[in-house]
Tab-separated table of C-alpha atoms in Angstrom:
chain	number	residue	atom	x	y	z
A	1	MET	CA	-12.381	173.521	87.276
A	2	VAL	CA	-12.127	171.602	90.547
A	3	VAL	CA	-13.476	174.515	92.592
A	4	LEU	CA	-16.356	175.075	90.160
A	5	ALA	CA	-17.208	171.387	90.473
A	6	GLU	CA	-17.133	171.613	94.269
A	7	VAL	CA	-19.479	174.602	94.181
A	8	HIS	CA	-22.121	172.816	92.113
A	9	VAL	CA	-21.807	169.279	93.506
A	10	PRO	CA	-24.508	169.848	96.203
A	11	LEU	CA	-27.026	170.833	93.528
A	12	VAL	CA	-26.140	167.768	91.464
A	13	MET	CA	-26.473	165.585	94.576
A	14	LEU	CA	-29.992	166.869	95.207
A	15	ILE	CA	-31.173	166.349	91.635
A	16	VAL	CA	-29.565	162.931	91.137
A	17	GLY	CA	-30.696	161.855	94.599
A	18	ARG	CA	-34.255	162.620	93.601
A	19	GLY	CA	-33.797	160.393	90.559
A	20	PHE	CA	-32.583	157.492	92.662
A	21	GLU	CA	-35.504	157.996	95.036
A	22	ARG	CA	-37.788	157.566	92.055
A	23	LEU	CA	-36.269	154.109	91.455
A	24	HIS	CA	-38.380	152.848	94.343
A	25	GLN	CA	-41.458	153.408	92.190
A	26	ALA	CA	-39.743	151.984	89.111
A	27	GLY	CA	-39.403	148.511	90.632
A	28	PHE	CA	-36.004	148.644	92.281
A	29	GLU	CA	-36.776	145.889	94.779
A	30	SER	CA	-37.778	143.493	91.992
A	31	ALA	CA	-34.753	144.410	89.892
A	32	ARG	CA	-32.434	143.549	92.789
A	33	PHE	CA	-33.575	139.924	92.739
A	34	TYR	CA	-33.564	139.333	88.974
A	35	LEU	CA	-30.598	141.350	87.697
A	36	SER	CA	-26.908	140.872	88.218
A	37	ARG	CA	-24.929	143.599	89.917
A	38	ARG	CA	-23.597	145.004	86.637
A	39	ARG	CA	-27.004	144.971	84.949
A	40	LEU	CA	-28.595	146.455	88.044
A	41	PHE	CA	-26.160	149.357	87.936
A	42	ALA	CA	-26.838	149.875	84.223
A	43	TRP	CA	-30.584	149.761	84.867
A	44	MET	CA	-30.263	152.341	87.640
A	45	LEU	CA	-28.366	154.732	85.362
A	46	THR	CA	-30.951	154.262	82.631
A	47	ALA	CA	-33.898	154.770	84.973
A	48	ALA	CA	-32.389	157.955	86.430
A	49	ARG	CA	-31.075	159.307	83.128
A	50	ARG	CA	-33.431	162.298	83.131
A	51	GLU	CA	-32.075	163.545	86.441
A	52	LEU	CA	-28.480	162.793	85.423
A	53	ILE	CA	-28.799	164.708	82.159
A	54	GLY	CA	-30.694	167.557	83.792
A	55	ALA	CA	-28.137	167.860	86.597
A	56	TYR	CA	-25.247	167.911	84.113
A	57	LEU	CA	-26.822	170.571	81.900
A	58	LEU	CA	-27.873	172.758	84.812
A	59	ALA	CA	-24.432	172.521	86.429
A	60	PHE	CA	-22.887	173.362	83.044
A	61	ALA	CA	-25.111	176.430	82.632
A	62	LEU	CA	-24.393	177.653	86.167
A	63	GLY	CA	-20.683	176.894	85.913
A	64	ILE	CA	-20.102	178.634	82.598
A	65	GLY	CA	-21.621	181.833	83.977
A	66	ASN	CA	-19.959	181.717	87.398
A	67	PHE	CA	-18.023	184.912	87.996
A	68	ALA	CA	-16.789	184.760	91.586
A	69	VAL	CA	-14.665	181.593	91.406
A	70	PRO	CA	-12.610	182.440	88.286
A	71	HIS	CA	-12.236	186.039	89.452
A	72	VAL	CA	-10.844	185.067	92.861
A	73	LEU	CA	-8.580	182.387	91.365
A	74	GLN	CA	-7.466	184.712	88.541
A	75	CYS	CA	-8.656	182.448	85.730
A	76	ARG	CA	-9.276	184.159	82.394
A	77	LEU	CA	-12.606	182.599	81.471
A	78	TYR	CA	-15.177	183.996	79.068
A	79	VAL	CA	-17.309	185.566	81.795
A	80	ILE	CA	-14.235	187.409	83.078
A	81	GLU	CA	-13.677	188.773	79.571
A	82	VAL	CA	-17.201	190.204	79.572
A	83	TYR	CA	-16.614	191.755	82.989
A	84	MET	CA	-13.252	193.278	82.028
A	85	ARG	CA	-14.668	194.827	78.870
A	86	LEU	CA	-17.330	196.473	80.976
A	87	THR	CA	-15.253	197.671	83.950
A	88	ASN	CA	-11.592	197.861	82.890
A	89	TYR	CA	-11.907	198.912	79.254
A	90	LEU	CA	-15.257	200.767	79.561
A	91	ASP	CA	-16.312	199.050	76.346
A	92	VAL	CA	-20.017	198.694	77.039
A	93	ALA	CA	-20.907	197.828	73.457
A	94	GLY	CA	-18.224	195.133	73.355
A	95	ALA	CA	-19.411	193.706	76.671
A	96	VAL	CA	-22.988	193.534	75.392
A	97	ARG	CA	-21.881	191.748	72.213
A	98	ALA	CA	-19.764	189.276	74.168
A	99	ALA	CA	-22.602	188.682	76.632
A	100	GLY	CA	-24.868	187.522	73.814
A	101	MET	CA	-22.843	184.360	73.222
A	102	LEU	CA	-22.727	183.572	76.948
A	103	LEU	CA	-26.478	184.058	77.236
A	104	LEU	CA	-27.090	181.831	74.224
A	105	VAL	CA	-25.018	178.974	75.647
A	106	ALA	CA	-26.606	179.192	79.123
A	107	MET	CA	-30.179	179.295	77.828
A	108	THR	CA	-29.513	176.508	75.324
A	109	ALA	CA	-28.315	174.277	78.154
A	110	GLY	CA	-31.472	175.108	80.097
A	111	LEU	CA	-33.691	174.329	77.111
A	112	LEU	CA	-31.933	171.005	76.581
A	113	ALA	CA	-32.516	170.173	80.246
A	114	TRP	CA	-36.209	170.989	79.786
A	115	CYS	CA	-36.416	168.803	76.668
A	116	GLY	CA	-34.720	165.947	78.504
A	117	GLU	CA	-37.283	165.926	81.293
A	118	GLY	CA	-39.725	164.113	79.038
A	119	GLY	CA	-42.811	165.149	80.948
A	120	VAL	CA	-44.187	166.898	83.969
A	121	ARG	CA	-43.119	165.376	87.257
A	122	GLY	CA	-44.566	165.688	90.697
A	123	SER	CA	-42.793	166.911	93.756
A	124	ALA	CA	-41.130	164.902	96.476
A	125	ALA	CA	-44.522	164.263	98.039
A	126	ASP	CA	-45.019	161.466	95.492
A	127	VAL	CA	-41.920	159.593	96.665
A	128	SER	CA	-41.512	157.580	99.838
A	129	ARG	CA	-39.149	159.555	102.051
A	130	ARG	CA	-38.412	156.608	104.312
A	131	TRP	CA	-36.991	154.470	101.551
A	132	ARG	CA	-33.234	153.963	101.528
A	133	MET	CA	-31.224	152.317	98.822
A	134	PRO	CA	-29.330	149.294	100.192
A	135	LEU	CA	-25.649	149.600	99.310
A	136	GLY	CA	-24.255	146.459	100.929
A	137	ARG	CA	-20.493	146.363	101.342
A	138	ALA	CA	-20.121	149.370	99.050
A	139	ARG	CA	-21.453	151.661	101.753
A	140	TRP	CA	-18.089	151.899	103.521
A	141	PRO	CA	-16.041	153.085	100.503
A	142	LEU	CA	-18.856	155.479	99.634
A	143	LEU	CA	-18.921	156.748	103.197
A	144	VAL	CA	-15.174	157.393	103.044
A	145	LEU	CA	-15.561	159.259	99.743
A	146	VAL	CA	-18.395	161.406	101.083
A	147	ALA	CA	-16.474	162.164	104.278
A	148	GLY	CA	-13.402	163.066	102.230
A	149	TYR	CA	-15.471	165.334	100.017
A	150	PHE	CA	-16.992	167.213	102.943
A	151	ALA	CA	-13.629	167.420	104.691
A	152	GLY	CA	-11.926	168.864	101.621
A	153	THR	CA	-14.681	171.263	100.589
A	154	THR	CA	-16.308	172.283	103.869
A	155	TRP	CA	-14.645	171.354	107.149
A	156	LEU	CA	-10.995	172.135	106.364
A	157	PRO	CA	-11.733	175.422	104.514
A	158	LEU	CA	-14.008	176.521	107.360
A	159	ALA	CA	-11.307	175.672	109.879
A	160	ALA	CA	-8.787	177.699	107.874
A	161	ILE	CA	-11.135	180.702	107.704
A	162	ALA	CA	-11.863	180.444	111.431
A	163	CYS	CA	-8.136	180.433	112.208
A	164	GLU	CA	-7.595	183.513	110.040
A	165	CYS	CA	-10.196	185.419	112.075
A	166	GLN	CA	-7.497	185.412	114.809
A	167	SER	CA	-9.783	186.245	117.747
A	168	PHE	CA	-13.401	186.803	118.744
A	169	ALA	CA	-12.689	190.470	119.415
A	170	LEU	CA	-11.448	191.066	115.870
A	171	PHE	CA	-14.352	189.055	114.462
A	172	PHE	CA	-17.004	191.090	116.291
A	173	GLU	CA	-15.211	194.305	115.384
A	174	ALA	CA	-15.362	193.404	111.686
A	175	VAL	CA	-19.024	192.432	112.053
A	176	ARG	CA	-19.817	195.734	113.765
A	177	GLU	CA	-18.091	197.747	111.038
A	178	ALA	CA	-20.036	195.843	108.370
A	179	ALA	CA	-23.406	196.422	110.074
A	180	PRO	CA	-24.702	198.918	107.442
A	181	GLU	CA	-23.870	196.572	104.566
A	182	THR	CA	-25.369	193.621	106.452
A	183	ALA	CA	-28.610	195.497	107.081
A	184	ASN	CA	-28.721	196.536	103.435
A	185	SER	CA	-28.186	192.931	102.323
A	186	LEU	CA	-31.050	191.729	104.505
A	187	ARG	CA	-33.348	194.480	103.270
A	188	LEU	CA	-32.560	193.776	99.626
A	189	GLY	CA	-32.917	190.039	100.215
A	190	PHE	CA	-36.381	190.401	101.719
A	191	GLY	CA	-37.427	192.716	98.897
A	192	ALA	CA	-36.197	190.241	96.296
A	193	VAL	CA	-38.120	187.467	98.063
A	194	LEU	CA	-41.368	189.432	97.866
A	195	LEU	CA	-40.949	190.246	94.171
A	196	ALA	CA	-39.659	186.860	92.992
A	197	CYS	CA	-42.050	184.724	95.027
A	198	GLY	CA	-45.016	186.957	94.231
A	199	LEU	CA	-44.384	186.664	90.505
A	200	GLY	CA	-43.613	182.959	90.834
A	201	LEU	CA	-46.847	182.417	92.729
A	202	LEU	CA	-48.798	184.190	89.996
A	203	VAL	CA	-47.173	182.067	87.289
A	204	ALA	CA	-47.743	178.865	89.278
A	205	THR	CA	-51.413	179.712	89.783
A	206	LEU	CA	-51.943	180.306	86.068
A	207	VAL	CA	-49.740	177.547	84.634
A	208	GLY	CA	-49.632	174.905	87.372
A	209	ARG	CA	-53.281	173.969	86.948
A	210	HIS	CA	-52.385	172.233	83.659
A	211	THR	CA	-50.635	168.879	83.879
A	212	ARG	CA	-49.086	169.143	80.430
A	213	ARG	CA	-45.923	171.107	79.795
A	214	SER	CA	-46.244	174.606	78.400
A	215	PRO	CA	-43.920	177.225	76.863
A	216	VAL	CA	-43.791	178.895	80.277
A	217	ASP	CA	-42.070	175.785	81.661
A	218	ALA	CA	-39.469	176.089	78.918
A	219	VAL	CA	-38.873	179.767	79.715
A	220	VAL	CA	-38.538	179.091	83.449
A	221	THR	CA	-36.110	176.208	82.954
A	222	ALA	CA	-34.071	178.036	80.307
A	223	THR	CA	-33.533	181.044	82.565
A	224	LEU	CA	-32.262	178.993	85.524
A	225	GLY	CA	-28.680	179.260	84.311
A	226	VAL	CA	-28.646	182.884	83.113
A	227	PRO	CA	-25.496	184.412	84.669
A	228	SER	CA	-25.941	187.108	87.281
A	229	LEU	CA	-23.418	189.287	85.460
A	230	LEU	CA	-25.668	189.402	82.409
A	231	ILE	CA	-28.707	190.262	84.535
A	232	GLY	CA	-26.809	193.135	86.139
A	233	LEU	CA	-25.539	194.316	82.758
A	234	ALA	CA	-29.010	194.218	81.215
A	235	MET	CA	-30.629	196.010	84.157
A	236	SER	CA	-27.979	198.731	84.187
A	237	ARG	CA	-28.375	199.376	80.456
A	238	LEU	CA	-32.147	199.477	80.827
A	239	ALA	CA	-32.170	201.883	83.763
A	240	TYR	CA	-29.868	204.493	82.252
A	241	ARG	CA	-31.623	204.897	78.928
A	242	THR	CA	-33.657	208.005	78.199
A	243	TRP	CA	-35.871	206.354	75.585
A	244	PRO	CA	-38.686	205.332	75.548
A	245	ALA	CA	-38.811	206.517	79.176
A	246	ASP	CA	-36.319	208.071	81.551
A	247	LEU	CA	-35.690	205.442	84.217
A	248	SER	CA	-32.530	206.950	85.677
A	249	ILE	CA	-34.369	207.589	88.944
A	250	LEU	CA	-34.224	203.836	89.546
A	251	GLY	CA	-30.444	203.905	89.516
A	252	ALA	CA	-30.369	206.308	92.448
A	253	SER	CA	-32.445	204.005	94.642
A	254	SER	CA	-32.231	200.438	95.863
A	255	LEU	CA	-35.260	199.425	93.797
A	256	LEU	CA	-33.156	198.596	90.750
A	257	VAL	CA	-30.864	196.175	92.591
A	258	THR	CA	-33.907	194.612	94.276
A	259	ILE	CA	-35.459	193.973	90.867
A	260	GLY	CA	-32.169	192.518	89.631
A	261	LEU	CA	-31.881	190.160	92.599
A	262	ALA	CA	-35.505	189.127	92.150
A	263	ALA	CA	-34.863	188.427	88.467
A	264	ARG	CA	-32.019	186.114	89.470
A	265	GLY	CA	-34.106	184.128	91.923
A	266	TRP	CA	-37.432	184.152	90.069
A	267	PRO	CA	-36.786	181.064	87.858
A	268	PHE	CA	-35.987	178.925	90.904
A	269	ALA	CA	-39.018	180.199	92.821
A	270	ALA	CA	-41.330	179.710	89.848
A	271	ARG	CA	-40.029	176.191	89.254
A	272	LEU	CA	-40.613	175.215	92.879
A	273	LEU	CA	-44.102	176.704	93.013
A	274	ILE	CA	-45.200	175.244	89.664
A	275	ASN	CA	-44.103	171.765	90.735
A	276	GLY	CA	-45.856	172.230	94.066
A	277	ARG	CA	-49.085	173.277	92.373
A	278	ARG	CA	-49.012	170.285	90.030
A	279	ALA	CA	-48.283	167.889	92.879
A	280	ALA	CA	-51.518	168.861	94.647
A	281	ALA	CA	-54.301	166.301	94.342
A	282	PRO	CA	-56.889	167.347	91.713
A	283	ALA	CA	-59.639	166.133	94.050
A	284	TRP	CA	-59.023	169.148	96.294
A	285	TYR	CA	-59.747	171.592	93.488
A	286	GLU	CA	-62.708	169.598	92.232
A	287	ALA	CA	-64.222	169.661	95.719
A	288	ALA	CA	-63.543	173.403	95.990
A	289	THR	CA	-65.298	174.024	92.672
A	290	LEU	CA	-68.303	171.955	93.701
A	291	GLY	CA	-68.399	173.697	97.074
A	292	GLY	CA	-68.394	177.150	95.503
A	293	LEU	CA	-65.062	178.297	96.924
A	294	ARG	CA	-63.894	181.325	94.952
A	295	GLY	CA	-61.671	184.322	95.363
A	296	TRP	CA	-60.294	184.988	98.802
A	297	ARG	CA	-62.085	182.031	100.434
A	298	ARG	CA	-60.522	179.636	97.930
A	299	TRP	CA	-57.093	181.083	98.585
A	300	ARG	CA	-57.564	181.041	102.361
A	301	TRP	CA	-58.856	177.493	102.679
A	302	LEU	CA	-57.163	175.717	99.752
A	303	ASP	CA	-54.398	177.472	97.828
A	304	GLY	CA	-52.748	179.069	100.851
A	305	PRO	CA	-52.256	175.874	102.902
A	306	LEU	CA	-51.221	173.877	99.821
A	307	PHE	CA	-48.689	176.505	98.728
A	308	ALA	CA	-47.303	177.251	102.208
A	309	ALA	CA	-44.451	174.723	102.251
A	310	ASP	CA	-43.392	175.363	98.646
A	311	PHE	CA	-43.648	179.129	99.136
A	312	GLY	CA	-41.381	178.878	102.176
A	313	ALA	CA	-38.829	176.854	100.215
A	314	ALA	CA	-38.956	179.315	97.305
A	315	ALA	CA	-38.542	182.289	99.647
A	316	LEU	CA	-35.569	180.637	101.336
A	317	LEU	CA	-33.881	179.872	98.034
A	318	VAL	CA	-34.362	183.393	96.655
A	319	PHE	CA	-33.028	184.886	99.899
A	320	VAL	CA	-29.910	182.700	99.895
A	321	LEU	CA	-29.213	183.585	96.254
A	322	ALA	CA	-29.763	187.293	96.897
A	323	ILE	CA	-27.639	187.443	100.045
A	324	GLY	CA	-24.582	186.119	98.187
A	325	GLU	CA	-24.845	188.024	94.905
A	326	VAL	CA	-21.803	190.077	93.931
A	327	GLU	CA	-22.197	190.870	90.239
A	328	ILE	CA	-25.702	192.342	90.456
A	329	SER	CA	-24.794	194.327	93.577
A	330	GLN	CA	-21.630	195.710	92.016
A	331	LEU	CA	-23.358	196.863	88.834
A	332	LEU	CA	-26.634	198.131	90.296
A	333	CYS	CA	-26.097	199.282	93.892
A	334	PRO	CA	-26.211	203.085	94.313
A	335	PRO	CA	-23.294	204.863	96.049
A	336	GLY	CA	-23.356	204.108	99.752
A	337	GLY	CA	-25.780	201.226	99.309
A	338	GLY	CA	-23.375	198.309	99.054
A	339	THR	CA	-24.064	194.823	100.349
A	340	LEU	CA	-22.112	192.495	102.601
A	341	ALA	CA	-21.129	190.315	99.646
A	342	LEU	CA	-19.818	193.391	97.830
A	343	ARG	CA	-17.841	194.474	100.907
A	344	LEU	CA	-16.326	191.001	101.152
A	345	PHE	CA	-15.497	191.112	97.440
A	346	THR	CA	-13.688	194.430	97.946
A	347	TYR	CA	-11.767	193.258	101.014
A	348	LEU	CA	-10.553	190.185	99.132
A	349	HIS	CA	-8.394	192.560	97.107
A	350	PHE	CA	-7.628	195.446	99.441
A	351	GLY	CA	-8.433	194.456	103.043
A	352	PRO	CA	-6.600	192.771	105.921
A	353	THR	CA	-6.774	189.003	106.042
A	354	HIS	CA	-8.542	188.770	109.398
A	355	VAL	CA	-11.261	191.208	108.286
A	356	THR	CA	-11.807	189.265	105.076
A	357	ALA	CA	-12.075	185.995	107.003
A	358	SER	CA	-14.513	187.541	109.495
A	359	LEU	CA	-16.724	188.863	106.696
A	360	ALA	CA	-16.638	185.450	105.025
A	361	MET	CA	-17.812	183.775	108.240
A	362	LEU	CA	-20.610	186.327	108.614
A	363	GLN	CA	-21.659	185.783	105.002
A	364	LEU	CA	-21.704	182.039	105.584
A	365	LEU	CA	-23.843	182.387	108.709
A	366	LEU	CA	-26.388	184.547	106.881
A	367	ALA	CA	-26.738	181.853	104.221
A	368	VAL	CA	-26.623	178.707	106.368
A	369	VAL	CA	-28.749	179.696	109.372
A	370	PRO	CA	-31.978	180.240	107.350
A	371	VAL	CA	-31.523	176.856	105.659
A	372	PHE	CA	-31.035	175.152	109.024
A	373	VAL	CA	-34.084	176.895	110.518
A	374	TYR	CA	-36.173	175.876	107.509
A	375	PHE	CA	-35.078	172.258	107.833
A	376	VAL	CA	-35.873	172.184	111.558
A	377	LEU	CA	-39.249	173.916	111.329
A	378	ALA	CA	-40.526	172.411	108.087
A	379	ASN	CA	-38.922	168.981	108.679
A	380	ARG	CA	-38.302	168.531	104.964
A	381	VAL	CA	-35.359	168.662	102.610
A	382	LEU	CA	-35.095	171.702	100.374
A	383	ARG	CA	-36.073	170.698	96.827
A	384	LEU	CA	-34.341	173.088	94.491
A	385	VAL	CA	-35.615	172.068	91.070
């Protein structure tokens, strides 16, 4: 439970932090002068309740379907039961039946998060990015807590992994041996980015023009927490059926796993792009309509520049999700087409410790470096949902 919480705390921080940023527009400065400290704290929780509830439900949906953490720590959770029925017992029908309950719980949590939003919200462009919440004397205890959190969840584990690599020579040797899987991971990640962001861009163009919420918003939010194991299971059952069409040719290629990875990242990409489209000033589109901008010219001069930043964030998020997927890769990758995450998953059970640590460091670099480059080039914080 502690490790699952550590995994999803950054996402909760981003969502709740956005809620506290919104307090600046809700009259935080005035409330500081007229409310006592206890009432001010209660008012802050009430004003940011949508983000708090949404963060809790989304973390619950993602946590209940997390496969990697309970598998590595040997915890017999429900998602592990679904996996064991599929792989150990070869009970495909039983795995499908058990997956139905997991899918129902995850999508229900997503729907409740969508209902709790209360209305369509703009992106971070509507909030002052220079505003900082004054914490007073409480900033030092909070700083100690944050430093302790990062030390316990990031710095010390990274130091332990780096020590287990033993030497640079062994690290580069493990990286060189994993070059085919690394190249395959990058290729699949870029393919998933094209599919997921292309479909998300289409949905955002069609739905984002309306300011009111639609059933598409509910579908996108509900599918945020669908477990990767269920996506891989569904795609594998679909590809190896002979009716109504024989799709087994997909299983022999990397197209099936690319589609599965894109299906995992599509809800996040669509959510980002829809919010970005709705945050654009309506005056731009009114001026484009009056000026006769249509088709390619409209996309070149208006939609393209407005979508550029959100499209980059969506592409980054889909790539990071795809590069670390294990369940979809294990169920859908053809023989000889494994990924780096799948190789690391295998070496956790059967490989030397220094090779496992080296692969973990390489996996971390592939996920962190794109985020750092995005932050430096775009000069903006990644807004997940």
